[in-house]
Short mmCIF file of N, CA and C in Angstrom, two decimals:
data_model
loop_
_atom_site.label_atom_id
_atom_site.label_comp_id
_atom_site.label_asym_id
_atom_site.label_seq_id
_atom_site.Cartn_x
_atom_site.Cartn_y
_atom_site.Cartn_z
N HIS A 1 -9.97 15.61 -9.18
CA HIS A 1 -8.65 15.19 -9.54
C HIS A 1 -7.57 16.18 -9.10
N ARG A 2 -7.98 17.36 -8.65
CA ARG A 2 -7.03 18.41 -8.29
C ARG A 2 -6.15 17.90 -7.11
N LEU A 3 -6.75 17.27 -6.10
CA LEU A 3 -5.96 16.77 -4.99
C LEU A 3 -4.98 15.68 -5.46
N GLU A 4 -5.38 14.87 -6.39
CA GLU A 4 -4.51 13.84 -6.95
C GLU A 4 -3.34 14.49 -7.62
N GLN A 5 -3.61 15.61 -8.36
CA GLN A 5 -2.54 16.33 -8.98
C GLN A 5 -1.61 16.92 -7.98
N LEU A 6 -2.19 17.52 -6.86
CA LEU A 6 -1.34 18.08 -5.85
C LEU A 6 -0.48 17.05 -5.13
N ALA A 7 -0.83 15.84 -5.20
CA ALA A 7 -0.09 14.76 -4.52
C ALA A 7 1.22 14.38 -5.38
N ILE A 8 1.26 14.83 -6.56
CA ILE A 8 2.38 14.49 -7.40
C ILE A 8 3.67 15.14 -6.94
N PRO A 9 3.68 16.45 -6.85
CA PRO A 9 4.95 17.15 -6.30
C PRO A 9 5.24 16.75 -4.78
N ALA A 10 6.49 16.51 -4.52
CA ALA A 10 6.84 16.10 -3.19
C ALA A 10 6.46 17.17 -2.15
N GLU A 11 6.57 18.42 -2.52
CA GLU A 11 6.31 19.49 -1.51
C GLU A 11 4.84 19.61 -1.14
N THR A 12 3.91 19.00 -1.93
CA THR A 12 2.49 19.18 -1.54
C THR A 12 1.84 17.76 -1.36
N PHE A 13 2.67 16.69 -1.38
CA PHE A 13 2.07 15.34 -1.29
C PHE A 13 1.30 15.18 0.05
N PHE A 14 1.96 15.44 1.19
CA PHE A 14 1.39 15.12 2.45
C PHE A 14 0.16 15.96 2.74
N GLU A 15 0.13 17.25 2.29
CA GLU A 15 -1.08 18.11 2.46
C GLU A 15 -2.24 17.49 1.66
N ALA A 16 -1.91 17.10 0.41
CA ALA A 16 -3.00 16.58 -0.42
C ALA A 16 -3.49 15.24 0.13
N ALA A 17 -2.59 14.37 0.66
CA ALA A 17 -3.00 13.18 1.31
C ALA A 17 -3.85 13.42 2.54
N GLN A 18 -3.51 14.40 3.30
CA GLN A 18 -4.26 14.75 4.52
C GLN A 18 -5.69 15.25 4.13
N CYS A 19 -5.78 16.06 3.09
CA CYS A 19 -7.12 16.50 2.65
C CYS A 19 -7.94 15.31 2.17
N LEU A 20 -7.35 14.34 1.44
CA LEU A 20 -8.05 13.23 0.96
C LEU A 20 -8.47 12.34 2.14
N LEU A 21 -7.66 12.25 3.16
CA LEU A 21 -8.07 11.48 4.38
C LEU A 21 -9.21 12.14 5.03
N PHE A 22 -9.28 13.48 5.16
CA PHE A 22 -10.42 14.12 5.73
C PHE A 22 -11.77 13.85 4.95
N LEU A 23 -11.56 13.94 3.62
CA LEU A 23 -12.75 13.67 2.72
C LEU A 23 -13.17 12.21 2.86
N ALA A 24 -12.23 11.31 2.94
CA ALA A 24 -12.56 9.85 3.02
C ALA A 24 -13.27 9.62 4.29
N GLU A 25 -12.88 10.28 5.43
CA GLU A 25 -13.61 10.06 6.65
C GLU A 25 -15.05 10.44 6.56
N ALA A 26 -15.32 11.45 5.81
CA ALA A 26 -16.76 11.98 5.72
C ALA A 26 -17.58 11.39 4.57
N GLU A 27 -17.00 10.68 3.63
CA GLU A 27 -17.74 10.27 2.48
C GLU A 27 -18.67 9.13 2.80
N ASN A 28 -19.65 9.01 1.88
CA ASN A 28 -20.74 7.95 2.01
C ASN A 28 -20.98 7.20 0.71
N GLU A 29 -20.06 7.31 -0.23
CA GLU A 29 -20.18 6.49 -1.47
C GLU A 29 -19.07 5.43 -1.55
N SER A 30 -19.34 4.44 -2.37
CA SER A 30 -18.36 3.31 -2.42
C SER A 30 -17.76 3.09 -3.72
N TRP A 31 -17.72 4.13 -4.61
CA TRP A 31 -17.02 3.98 -5.87
C TRP A 31 -15.51 3.91 -5.66
N SER A 32 -14.86 3.19 -6.52
CA SER A 32 -13.38 3.05 -6.33
C SER A 32 -12.58 4.36 -6.51
N ASN A 33 -13.20 5.31 -7.26
CA ASN A 33 -12.51 6.59 -7.44
C ASN A 33 -13.00 7.72 -6.49
N ASN A 34 -13.48 7.21 -5.35
CA ASN A 34 -13.87 8.18 -4.29
C ASN A 34 -12.61 8.59 -3.51
N SER A 35 -12.80 9.39 -2.57
CA SER A 35 -11.63 9.86 -1.76
C SER A 35 -10.87 8.76 -1.09
N THR A 36 -11.54 7.74 -0.61
CA THR A 36 -10.92 6.54 0.01
C THR A 36 -9.98 5.90 -1.06
N GLY A 37 -10.58 5.63 -2.22
CA GLY A 37 -9.82 4.92 -3.19
C GLY A 37 -8.63 5.73 -3.71
N ILE A 38 -8.83 6.99 -3.85
CA ILE A 38 -7.70 7.86 -4.33
C ILE A 38 -6.63 7.88 -3.26
N PHE A 39 -7.07 8.03 -1.98
CA PHE A 39 -6.08 8.09 -0.89
C PHE A 39 -5.22 6.78 -0.84
N ILE A 40 -5.92 5.67 -0.99
CA ILE A 40 -5.23 4.38 -0.94
C ILE A 40 -4.25 4.26 -2.09
N SER A 41 -4.67 4.78 -3.29
CA SER A 41 -3.77 4.70 -4.47
C SER A 41 -2.53 5.54 -4.31
N LEU A 42 -2.54 6.54 -3.47
CA LEU A 42 -1.34 7.35 -3.24
C LEU A 42 -0.18 6.64 -2.77
N PHE A 43 -0.39 5.41 -2.16
CA PHE A 43 0.75 4.70 -1.57
C PHE A 43 1.14 3.41 -2.32
N ASN A 44 0.65 3.33 -3.59
CA ASN A 44 1.02 2.07 -4.38
C ASN A 44 2.49 2.07 -4.70
N LEU A 45 2.93 0.91 -5.12
CA LEU A 45 4.31 0.72 -5.49
C LEU A 45 4.56 0.81 -6.99
N GLY A 46 3.60 1.42 -7.64
CA GLY A 46 3.88 1.66 -9.10
C GLY A 46 4.92 2.64 -9.30
N TYR A 47 5.43 2.63 -10.52
CA TYR A 47 6.57 3.59 -10.83
C TYR A 47 6.30 4.07 -12.27
N GLY A 48 6.97 5.15 -12.57
CA GLY A 48 6.77 5.88 -13.89
C GLY A 48 5.36 6.44 -13.91
N PRO A 49 4.66 6.12 -15.03
CA PRO A 49 3.37 6.76 -15.20
C PRO A 49 2.26 6.31 -14.15
N ILE A 50 2.47 5.13 -13.57
CA ILE A 50 1.44 4.70 -12.59
C ILE A 50 1.82 5.01 -11.16
N ALA A 51 2.98 5.69 -10.99
CA ALA A 51 3.34 6.20 -9.57
C ALA A 51 2.43 7.29 -9.19
N ALA A 52 2.13 7.41 -7.99
CA ALA A 52 1.18 8.50 -7.55
C ALA A 52 1.94 9.84 -7.32
N SER A 53 3.27 9.83 -7.18
CA SER A 53 3.97 10.98 -6.78
C SER A 53 5.40 10.93 -7.22
N GLU A 54 6.09 12.04 -7.11
CA GLU A 54 7.55 11.99 -7.32
C GLU A 54 8.30 11.44 -6.11
N LEU A 55 7.59 11.35 -4.98
CA LEU A 55 8.19 10.69 -3.79
C LEU A 55 8.25 9.18 -3.99
N SER A 56 9.28 8.58 -3.42
CA SER A 56 9.39 7.12 -3.50
C SER A 56 8.36 6.60 -2.42
N PRO A 57 7.93 5.33 -2.66
CA PRO A 57 7.04 4.73 -1.67
C PRO A 57 7.61 4.69 -0.23
N VAL A 58 8.91 4.50 -0.16
CA VAL A 58 9.52 4.42 1.16
C VAL A 58 9.46 5.79 1.90
N GLU A 59 9.51 6.89 1.14
CA GLU A 59 9.42 8.22 1.75
C GLU A 59 8.06 8.52 2.32
N LYS A 60 7.03 7.73 1.90
CA LYS A 60 5.68 7.96 2.37
C LYS A 60 5.33 7.10 3.59
N LEU A 61 6.15 6.18 3.96
CA LEU A 61 5.81 5.20 4.98
C LEU A 61 5.64 5.80 6.33
N ASP A 62 6.39 6.77 6.72
CA ASP A 62 6.28 7.44 8.05
C ASP A 62 4.82 7.93 8.19
N TYR A 63 4.27 8.49 7.11
CA TYR A 63 2.88 8.97 7.25
C TYR A 63 1.87 7.84 7.58
N LEU A 64 2.09 6.74 6.83
CA LEU A 64 1.22 5.56 7.15
C LEU A 64 1.45 5.02 8.53
N ARG A 65 2.76 5.00 8.92
CA ARG A 65 3.10 4.50 10.25
C ARG A 65 2.38 5.34 11.28
N LYS A 66 2.33 6.62 11.08
CA LYS A 66 1.61 7.53 12.05
C LYS A 66 0.15 7.19 12.13
N LEU A 67 -0.44 7.00 10.95
CA LEU A 67 -1.88 6.64 10.84
C LEU A 67 -2.19 5.30 11.55
N LEU A 68 -1.25 4.26 11.40
CA LEU A 68 -1.42 3.04 12.06
C LEU A 68 -1.39 3.11 13.58
N ARG A 69 -0.71 4.14 14.09
CA ARG A 69 -0.61 4.36 15.52
C ARG A 69 -1.64 5.32 16.05
N SER A 70 -2.50 5.80 15.20
CA SER A 70 -3.54 6.76 15.55
C SER A 70 -4.55 6.13 16.49
N GLU A 71 -5.21 6.91 17.30
CA GLU A 71 -6.27 6.45 18.15
C GLU A 71 -7.59 6.43 17.41
N VAL A 72 -7.58 6.91 16.20
CA VAL A 72 -8.83 6.93 15.33
C VAL A 72 -8.81 5.64 14.58
N SER A 73 -9.83 4.78 14.73
CA SER A 73 -9.83 3.46 14.11
C SER A 73 -9.88 3.64 12.51
N PHE A 74 -10.64 4.63 12.09
CA PHE A 74 -10.67 4.84 10.57
C PHE A 74 -9.27 5.03 9.99
N HIS A 75 -8.42 5.80 10.73
CA HIS A 75 -7.10 6.09 10.24
C HIS A 75 -6.26 4.74 10.19
N ARG A 76 -6.41 3.95 11.21
CA ARG A 76 -5.69 2.67 11.21
C ARG A 76 -6.13 1.77 10.10
N GLU A 77 -7.46 1.76 9.88
CA GLU A 77 -8.03 0.89 8.85
C GLU A 77 -7.60 1.33 7.40
N ILE A 78 -7.65 2.57 7.16
CA ILE A 78 -7.30 3.06 5.82
C ILE A 78 -5.83 2.90 5.52
N ALA A 79 -5.04 3.05 6.58
CA ALA A 79 -3.57 2.83 6.42
C ALA A 79 -3.30 1.41 6.11
N THR A 80 -3.98 0.47 6.79
CA THR A 80 -3.86 -0.97 6.56
C THR A 80 -4.31 -1.26 5.09
N GLN A 81 -5.40 -0.71 4.70
CA GLN A 81 -5.86 -0.92 3.33
C GLN A 81 -4.90 -0.43 2.27
N ALA A 82 -4.35 0.71 2.58
CA ALA A 82 -3.33 1.28 1.59
C ALA A 82 -2.12 0.43 1.50
N LEU A 83 -1.65 -0.08 2.61
CA LEU A 83 -0.46 -0.98 2.56
C LEU A 83 -0.80 -2.27 1.86
N SER A 84 -1.91 -2.88 2.19
CA SER A 84 -2.36 -4.10 1.57
C SER A 84 -2.50 -3.90 0.07
N LYS A 85 -3.19 -2.86 -0.38
CA LYS A 85 -3.41 -2.56 -1.83
C LYS A 85 -2.06 -2.34 -2.49
N SER A 86 -1.11 -1.72 -1.73
CA SER A 86 0.20 -1.39 -2.39
C SER A 86 0.90 -2.68 -2.83
N LEU A 87 0.58 -3.79 -2.23
CA LEU A 87 1.31 -5.04 -2.54
C LEU A 87 0.65 -5.72 -3.76
N ASP A 88 -0.44 -5.23 -4.22
CA ASP A 88 -1.14 -5.81 -5.39
C ASP A 88 -0.23 -5.70 -6.64
N PRO A 89 0.00 -6.80 -7.32
CA PRO A 89 0.87 -6.78 -8.53
C PRO A 89 0.10 -6.17 -9.75
N PHE A 90 -1.18 -6.01 -9.66
CA PHE A 90 -1.98 -5.45 -10.76
C PHE A 90 -2.34 -4.04 -10.43
N MET A 91 -1.63 -3.05 -11.00
CA MET A 91 -1.79 -1.68 -10.68
C MET A 91 -2.25 -0.91 -11.96
N SER A 92 -3.08 0.09 -11.69
CA SER A 92 -3.49 0.99 -12.81
C SER A 92 -3.72 2.33 -12.22
N ARG A 93 -3.81 3.31 -13.01
CA ARG A 93 -4.05 4.74 -12.59
C ARG A 93 -4.77 5.44 -13.63
N ILE A 94 -5.79 6.17 -13.25
CA ILE A 94 -6.52 6.98 -14.22
C ILE A 94 -5.67 8.26 -14.47
N GLU A 95 -5.48 8.60 -15.70
CA GLU A 95 -4.56 9.64 -16.05
C GLU A 95 -5.10 11.02 -15.62
N VAL A 96 -4.25 11.78 -15.01
CA VAL A 96 -4.62 13.14 -14.64
C VAL A 96 -3.80 14.10 -15.43
N ASP A 97 -4.25 15.29 -15.57
CA ASP A 97 -3.49 16.33 -16.33
C ASP A 97 -2.15 16.44 -15.64
N GLU A 98 -1.14 16.59 -16.45
CA GLU A 98 0.26 16.75 -15.94
C GLU A 98 0.64 18.25 -15.79
N VAL A 99 -0.38 19.12 -15.79
CA VAL A 99 -0.17 20.56 -15.77
C VAL A 99 -1.17 21.13 -14.79
N ILE A 100 -0.73 21.98 -13.88
CA ILE A 100 -1.63 22.82 -13.00
C ILE A 100 -1.39 24.22 -13.38
N GLY A 101 -2.37 24.83 -13.97
CA GLY A 101 -2.19 26.25 -14.45
C GLY A 101 -1.17 26.27 -15.54
N LEU A 102 -0.09 27.01 -15.33
CA LEU A 102 0.97 27.07 -16.27
C LEU A 102 2.21 26.18 -15.82
N ARG A 103 2.01 25.56 -14.73
CA ARG A 103 3.11 24.75 -14.20
C ARG A 103 3.04 23.30 -14.55
N ARG A 104 4.09 22.78 -15.07
CA ARG A 104 4.14 21.32 -15.38
C ARG A 104 4.48 20.57 -14.16
N LEU A 105 3.81 19.42 -13.93
CA LEU A 105 4.05 18.64 -12.70
C LEU A 105 5.33 17.85 -12.85
N PRO A 106 6.01 17.54 -11.76
CA PRO A 106 7.28 16.83 -11.86
C PRO A 106 7.07 15.40 -12.30
N ALA A 107 8.23 14.80 -12.79
CA ALA A 107 8.14 13.36 -13.18
C ALA A 107 7.76 12.57 -11.96
N ARG A 108 7.14 11.48 -12.10
CA ARG A 108 6.72 10.58 -11.07
C ARG A 108 7.92 9.65 -10.73
N TRP A 109 7.82 9.03 -9.52
CA TRP A 109 8.90 8.24 -9.01
C TRP A 109 9.20 7.10 -10.00
N LYS A 110 10.48 6.80 -10.19
CA LYS A 110 10.90 5.67 -10.94
C LYS A 110 12.16 5.12 -10.26
N PRO A 111 12.18 3.83 -9.88
CA PRO A 111 13.38 3.34 -9.21
C PRO A 111 14.55 3.28 -10.10
N VAL A 112 15.73 3.52 -9.60
CA VAL A 112 16.94 3.47 -10.38
C VAL A 112 17.32 2.07 -10.71
N THR A 113 17.14 1.19 -9.68
CA THR A 113 17.49 -0.23 -9.81
C THR A 113 16.26 -1.06 -9.37
N TYR A 114 16.28 -2.37 -9.73
CA TYR A 114 15.22 -3.25 -9.20
C TYR A 114 15.40 -3.40 -7.69
N GLU A 115 16.62 -3.28 -7.15
CA GLU A 115 16.83 -3.41 -5.76
C GLU A 115 16.02 -2.34 -4.99
N GLU A 116 16.02 -1.12 -5.62
CA GLU A 116 15.24 0.02 -4.96
C GLU A 116 13.71 -0.38 -4.87
N LEU A 117 13.22 -0.98 -6.04
CA LEU A 117 11.86 -1.42 -6.00
C LEU A 117 11.59 -2.49 -4.98
N TYR A 118 12.48 -3.50 -4.95
CA TYR A 118 12.33 -4.55 -3.93
C TYR A 118 12.43 -4.06 -2.57
N ASP A 119 13.24 -3.08 -2.29
CA ASP A 119 13.35 -2.47 -0.97
C ASP A 119 12.05 -1.83 -0.57
N ALA A 120 11.38 -1.27 -1.56
CA ALA A 120 10.11 -0.61 -1.24
C ALA A 120 9.01 -1.68 -0.86
N TYR A 121 9.02 -2.79 -1.65
CA TYR A 121 8.12 -3.95 -1.32
C TYR A 121 8.40 -4.43 0.08
N ALA A 122 9.76 -4.55 0.41
CA ALA A 122 10.16 -5.08 1.70
C ALA A 122 9.65 -4.16 2.80
N ALA A 123 9.81 -2.90 2.55
CA ALA A 123 9.43 -1.91 3.63
C ALA A 123 7.96 -1.90 3.90
N HIS A 124 7.13 -2.08 2.83
CA HIS A 124 5.72 -2.20 3.02
C HIS A 124 5.33 -3.50 3.72
N VAL A 125 5.96 -4.57 3.36
CA VAL A 125 5.65 -5.82 4.03
C VAL A 125 6.04 -5.71 5.50
N ARG A 126 7.22 -5.07 5.81
CA ARG A 126 7.71 -4.92 7.17
C ARG A 126 6.70 -4.13 8.09
N LEU A 127 6.20 -3.08 7.44
CA LEU A 127 5.25 -2.19 8.20
C LEU A 127 3.95 -2.91 8.44
N LEU A 128 3.45 -3.76 7.61
CA LEU A 128 2.23 -4.58 7.83
C LEU A 128 2.53 -5.54 8.89
N GLU A 129 3.77 -6.19 8.86
CA GLU A 129 4.15 -7.14 9.86
C GLU A 129 4.13 -6.50 11.28
N GLU A 130 4.75 -5.30 11.31
CA GLU A 130 4.84 -4.60 12.62
C GLU A 130 3.39 -4.26 13.12
N ALA A 131 2.51 -3.85 12.23
CA ALA A 131 1.17 -3.55 12.58
C ALA A 131 0.45 -4.74 13.19
N VAL A 132 0.69 -5.88 12.72
CA VAL A 132 0.09 -7.11 13.33
C VAL A 132 0.42 -7.21 14.81
N ASP A 133 1.58 -6.73 15.22
CA ASP A 133 1.96 -6.79 16.62
C ASP A 133 1.33 -5.72 17.54
N PHE A 134 0.95 -4.58 16.94
CA PHE A 134 0.43 -3.56 17.86
C PHE A 134 -1.03 -3.10 17.62
N LEU A 135 -1.61 -3.54 16.49
CA LEU A 135 -3.06 -3.15 16.25
C LEU A 135 -4.00 -4.02 17.11
N PRO A 136 -5.18 -3.49 17.38
CA PRO A 136 -6.15 -4.30 18.06
C PRO A 136 -6.45 -5.63 17.27
N ALA A 137 -6.90 -6.64 17.88
CA ALA A 137 -7.01 -7.99 17.29
C ALA A 137 -7.61 -8.04 15.87
N GLY A 138 -8.81 -7.48 15.65
CA GLY A 138 -9.44 -7.57 14.39
C GLY A 138 -8.60 -6.78 13.27
N GLU A 139 -8.14 -5.66 13.69
CA GLU A 139 -7.33 -4.89 12.76
C GLU A 139 -5.98 -5.55 12.40
N ALA A 140 -5.41 -6.20 13.48
CA ALA A 140 -4.13 -6.94 13.27
C ALA A 140 -4.40 -8.07 12.27
N SER A 141 -5.51 -8.74 12.42
CA SER A 141 -5.91 -9.77 11.43
C SER A 141 -5.96 -9.30 9.97
N ASP A 142 -6.58 -8.11 9.83
CA ASP A 142 -6.69 -7.51 8.54
C ASP A 142 -5.28 -7.15 7.99
N ALA A 143 -4.39 -6.70 8.82
CA ALA A 143 -2.99 -6.38 8.42
C ALA A 143 -2.30 -7.63 7.91
N ALA A 144 -2.54 -8.72 8.68
CA ALA A 144 -1.93 -10.02 8.25
C ALA A 144 -2.48 -10.50 6.92
N LYS A 145 -3.80 -10.30 6.75
CA LYS A 145 -4.42 -10.71 5.58
C LYS A 145 -3.89 -9.89 4.30
N GLY A 146 -3.50 -8.66 4.62
CA GLY A 146 -2.85 -7.84 3.58
C GLY A 146 -1.68 -8.51 2.99
N ILE A 147 -0.91 -9.20 3.76
CA ILE A 147 0.25 -9.91 3.23
C ILE A 147 -0.17 -11.26 2.70
N LEU A 148 -1.04 -11.97 3.39
CA LEU A 148 -1.47 -13.29 2.87
C LEU A 148 -2.20 -13.22 1.56
N SER A 149 -2.96 -12.14 1.34
CA SER A 149 -3.69 -12.06 0.07
C SER A 149 -2.78 -11.80 -1.07
N HIS A 150 -1.53 -11.43 -0.91
CA HIS A 150 -0.60 -11.17 -2.04
C HIS A 150 0.53 -12.17 -1.91
N PHE A 151 0.41 -13.24 -1.20
CA PHE A 151 1.46 -14.22 -0.92
C PHE A 151 2.10 -14.71 -2.23
N ARG A 152 1.22 -15.08 -3.21
CA ARG A 152 1.72 -15.72 -4.42
C ARG A 152 2.63 -14.76 -5.20
N SER A 153 2.29 -13.49 -5.23
CA SER A 153 3.17 -12.63 -5.99
C SER A 153 4.47 -12.19 -5.20
N LEU A 154 4.30 -12.08 -3.81
CA LEU A 154 5.41 -11.70 -2.98
C LEU A 154 6.48 -12.68 -2.88
N ILE A 155 6.12 -14.02 -2.93
CA ILE A 155 7.18 -15.03 -2.80
C ILE A 155 8.01 -15.10 -4.09
N LEU A 156 7.53 -14.54 -5.11
CA LEU A 156 8.25 -14.53 -6.35
C LEU A 156 9.32 -13.38 -6.42
N ILE A 157 9.32 -12.48 -5.47
CA ILE A 157 10.31 -11.47 -5.36
C ILE A 157 11.42 -12.02 -4.44
N ALA A 158 12.52 -12.54 -5.04
CA ALA A 158 13.49 -13.29 -4.25
C ALA A 158 13.99 -12.57 -3.04
N PRO A 159 14.32 -11.28 -3.07
CA PRO A 159 14.88 -10.65 -1.88
C PRO A 159 13.92 -10.64 -0.63
N ILE A 160 12.64 -10.76 -0.88
CA ILE A 160 11.67 -10.80 0.32
C ILE A 160 11.02 -12.09 0.55
N ALA A 161 11.28 -13.11 -0.27
CA ALA A 161 10.58 -14.43 -0.16
C ALA A 161 10.73 -15.00 1.23
N LYS A 162 11.95 -15.01 1.77
CA LYS A 162 12.17 -15.58 3.12
C LYS A 162 11.40 -14.84 4.22
N THR A 163 11.38 -13.53 4.12
CA THR A 163 10.61 -12.80 5.04
C THR A 163 9.17 -13.07 5.00
N VAL A 164 8.59 -13.23 3.74
CA VAL A 164 7.19 -13.48 3.61
C VAL A 164 6.87 -14.90 4.12
N LEU A 165 7.75 -15.83 3.77
CA LEU A 165 7.51 -17.23 4.28
C LEU A 165 7.57 -17.29 5.88
N ALA A 166 8.48 -16.57 6.38
CA ALA A 166 8.64 -16.50 7.89
C ALA A 166 7.32 -15.88 8.47
N PHE A 167 6.78 -14.89 7.84
CA PHE A 167 5.58 -14.29 8.32
C PHE A 167 4.39 -15.24 8.26
N VAL A 168 4.33 -16.02 7.16
CA VAL A 168 3.23 -17.02 7.02
C VAL A 168 3.30 -17.99 8.15
N ARG A 169 4.54 -18.47 8.42
CA ARG A 169 4.65 -19.40 9.61
C ARG A 169 4.23 -18.84 10.92
N ARG A 170 4.55 -17.57 11.16
CA ARG A 170 4.11 -16.90 12.34
C ARG A 170 2.62 -16.70 12.35
N ALA A 171 2.06 -16.34 11.20
CA ALA A 171 0.57 -16.09 11.12
C ALA A 171 -0.24 -17.38 11.32
N ALA A 172 0.40 -18.48 10.89
CA ALA A 172 -0.28 -19.83 11.01
C ALA A 172 -0.37 -20.20 12.46
N ALA A 173 0.40 -19.65 13.31
CA ALA A 173 0.28 -19.90 14.77
C ALA A 173 -0.85 -19.09 15.42
N MET A 174 -1.45 -18.17 14.70
CA MET A 174 -2.62 -17.43 15.19
C MET A 174 -3.83 -18.14 14.87
N PRO A 175 -4.60 -18.55 15.79
CA PRO A 175 -5.79 -19.43 15.58
C PRO A 175 -6.77 -18.85 14.50
N GLU A 176 -6.97 -17.47 14.58
CA GLU A 176 -7.87 -16.88 13.58
C GLU A 176 -7.36 -16.82 12.16
N LEU A 177 -6.06 -17.07 11.97
CA LEU A 177 -5.46 -17.05 10.62
C LEU A 177 -5.00 -18.39 10.11
N ARG A 178 -5.03 -19.34 11.04
CA ARG A 178 -4.44 -20.65 10.58
C ARG A 178 -5.08 -21.23 9.32
N GLU A 179 -6.37 -21.26 9.25
CA GLU A 179 -7.06 -21.82 8.02
C GLU A 179 -6.67 -21.02 6.77
N GLU A 180 -6.67 -19.64 6.85
CA GLU A 180 -6.33 -18.82 5.75
C GLU A 180 -4.84 -19.04 5.32
N CYS A 181 -3.94 -19.27 6.26
CA CYS A 181 -2.58 -19.59 5.94
C CYS A 181 -2.46 -20.84 5.17
N ILE A 182 -3.17 -21.88 5.62
CA ILE A 182 -3.13 -23.15 4.90
C ILE A 182 -3.70 -23.01 3.49
N GLU A 183 -4.81 -22.35 3.36
CA GLU A 183 -5.39 -22.16 2.03
C GLU A 183 -4.47 -21.35 1.16
N THR A 184 -3.79 -20.34 1.70
CA THR A 184 -2.83 -19.52 0.92
C THR A 184 -1.71 -20.30 0.40
N VAL A 185 -1.14 -21.14 1.30
CA VAL A 185 0.00 -21.98 0.85
C VAL A 185 -0.41 -23.08 -0.10
N VAL A 186 -1.52 -23.67 0.08
CA VAL A 186 -1.99 -24.69 -0.86
C VAL A 186 -2.27 -24.08 -2.24
N ALA A 187 -2.85 -22.90 -2.26
CA ALA A 187 -3.12 -22.24 -3.58
C ALA A 187 -1.79 -21.88 -4.30
N ALA A 188 -0.89 -21.33 -3.50
CA ALA A 188 0.46 -21.06 -4.10
C ALA A 188 1.16 -22.28 -4.68
N LEU A 189 1.09 -23.38 -3.88
CA LEU A 189 1.74 -24.61 -4.35
C LEU A 189 1.00 -25.13 -5.64
N HIS A 190 -0.29 -25.00 -5.69
CA HIS A 190 -1.09 -25.43 -6.84
C HIS A 190 -0.73 -24.62 -8.06
N TYR A 191 -0.73 -23.27 -7.94
CA TYR A 191 -0.61 -22.45 -9.13
C TYR A 191 0.88 -22.17 -9.48
N GLU A 192 1.73 -22.03 -8.49
CA GLU A 192 3.17 -21.71 -8.71
C GLU A 192 3.99 -22.97 -8.85
N GLY A 193 3.47 -24.10 -8.41
CA GLY A 193 4.27 -25.35 -8.40
C GLY A 193 4.30 -26.03 -9.78
N LYS A 194 3.64 -25.51 -10.69
CA LYS A 194 3.61 -26.17 -12.03
C LYS A 194 4.74 -25.72 -12.92
#
C-alpha cells in the first residue's frame, strides 16, 4: 500500500505510478489488488475519499496518452484498461493510511463543480476515441469497447451524451464492432427506455 499512499500527493504521483507500472509488467498473479489493479485504479474518476490522488483526473491524462503511444504493447494495453475502468460508474477504493511517518497526506481531488467532473469524463472518453484511431487493430477495438461497455451510464451525462452517441455511430461502421454496437444500443433502449 506504500506506493498507493505515495500516489496521493501530486509531487510523487507519477513516480509511484511508474513504479506500479514496472511491477505490473513483471507480476504473475491475477488478484484485483495486484500492481496492475492498483495502477489502473490510480486513474479513476472518483472524487473525495475514493479519488486516488490530489491530482485531478485531467492532470493525469498526459501520462496515459504517453503510454498509449508507447512501442511496448503492455503499456498501451494497461493505459486502455485504465481509461476504460475510469468510466465505470461503480467505484470503490480500499482505505489506505492517510499518514506516512509523521506527515499527513493531502486531501484527495474533489471537483468544485459538476462541470469539472463532466469535463474529466469527456477528456477520458476523448482520449479513448483518439486511441481507436492510432492503436493497432485489436487494441483499437479494446479502446472502443471501453466506451461501449459504459455506454448506458455515459449517455446519462448530458454534456457528453452527443459525443458518445457520435462515437457509437462511428464504431458501428467498423465491421468488428458492429454487432457489439447494436447490442449496446438495444440494451440501453431496453433498460433506460422505461
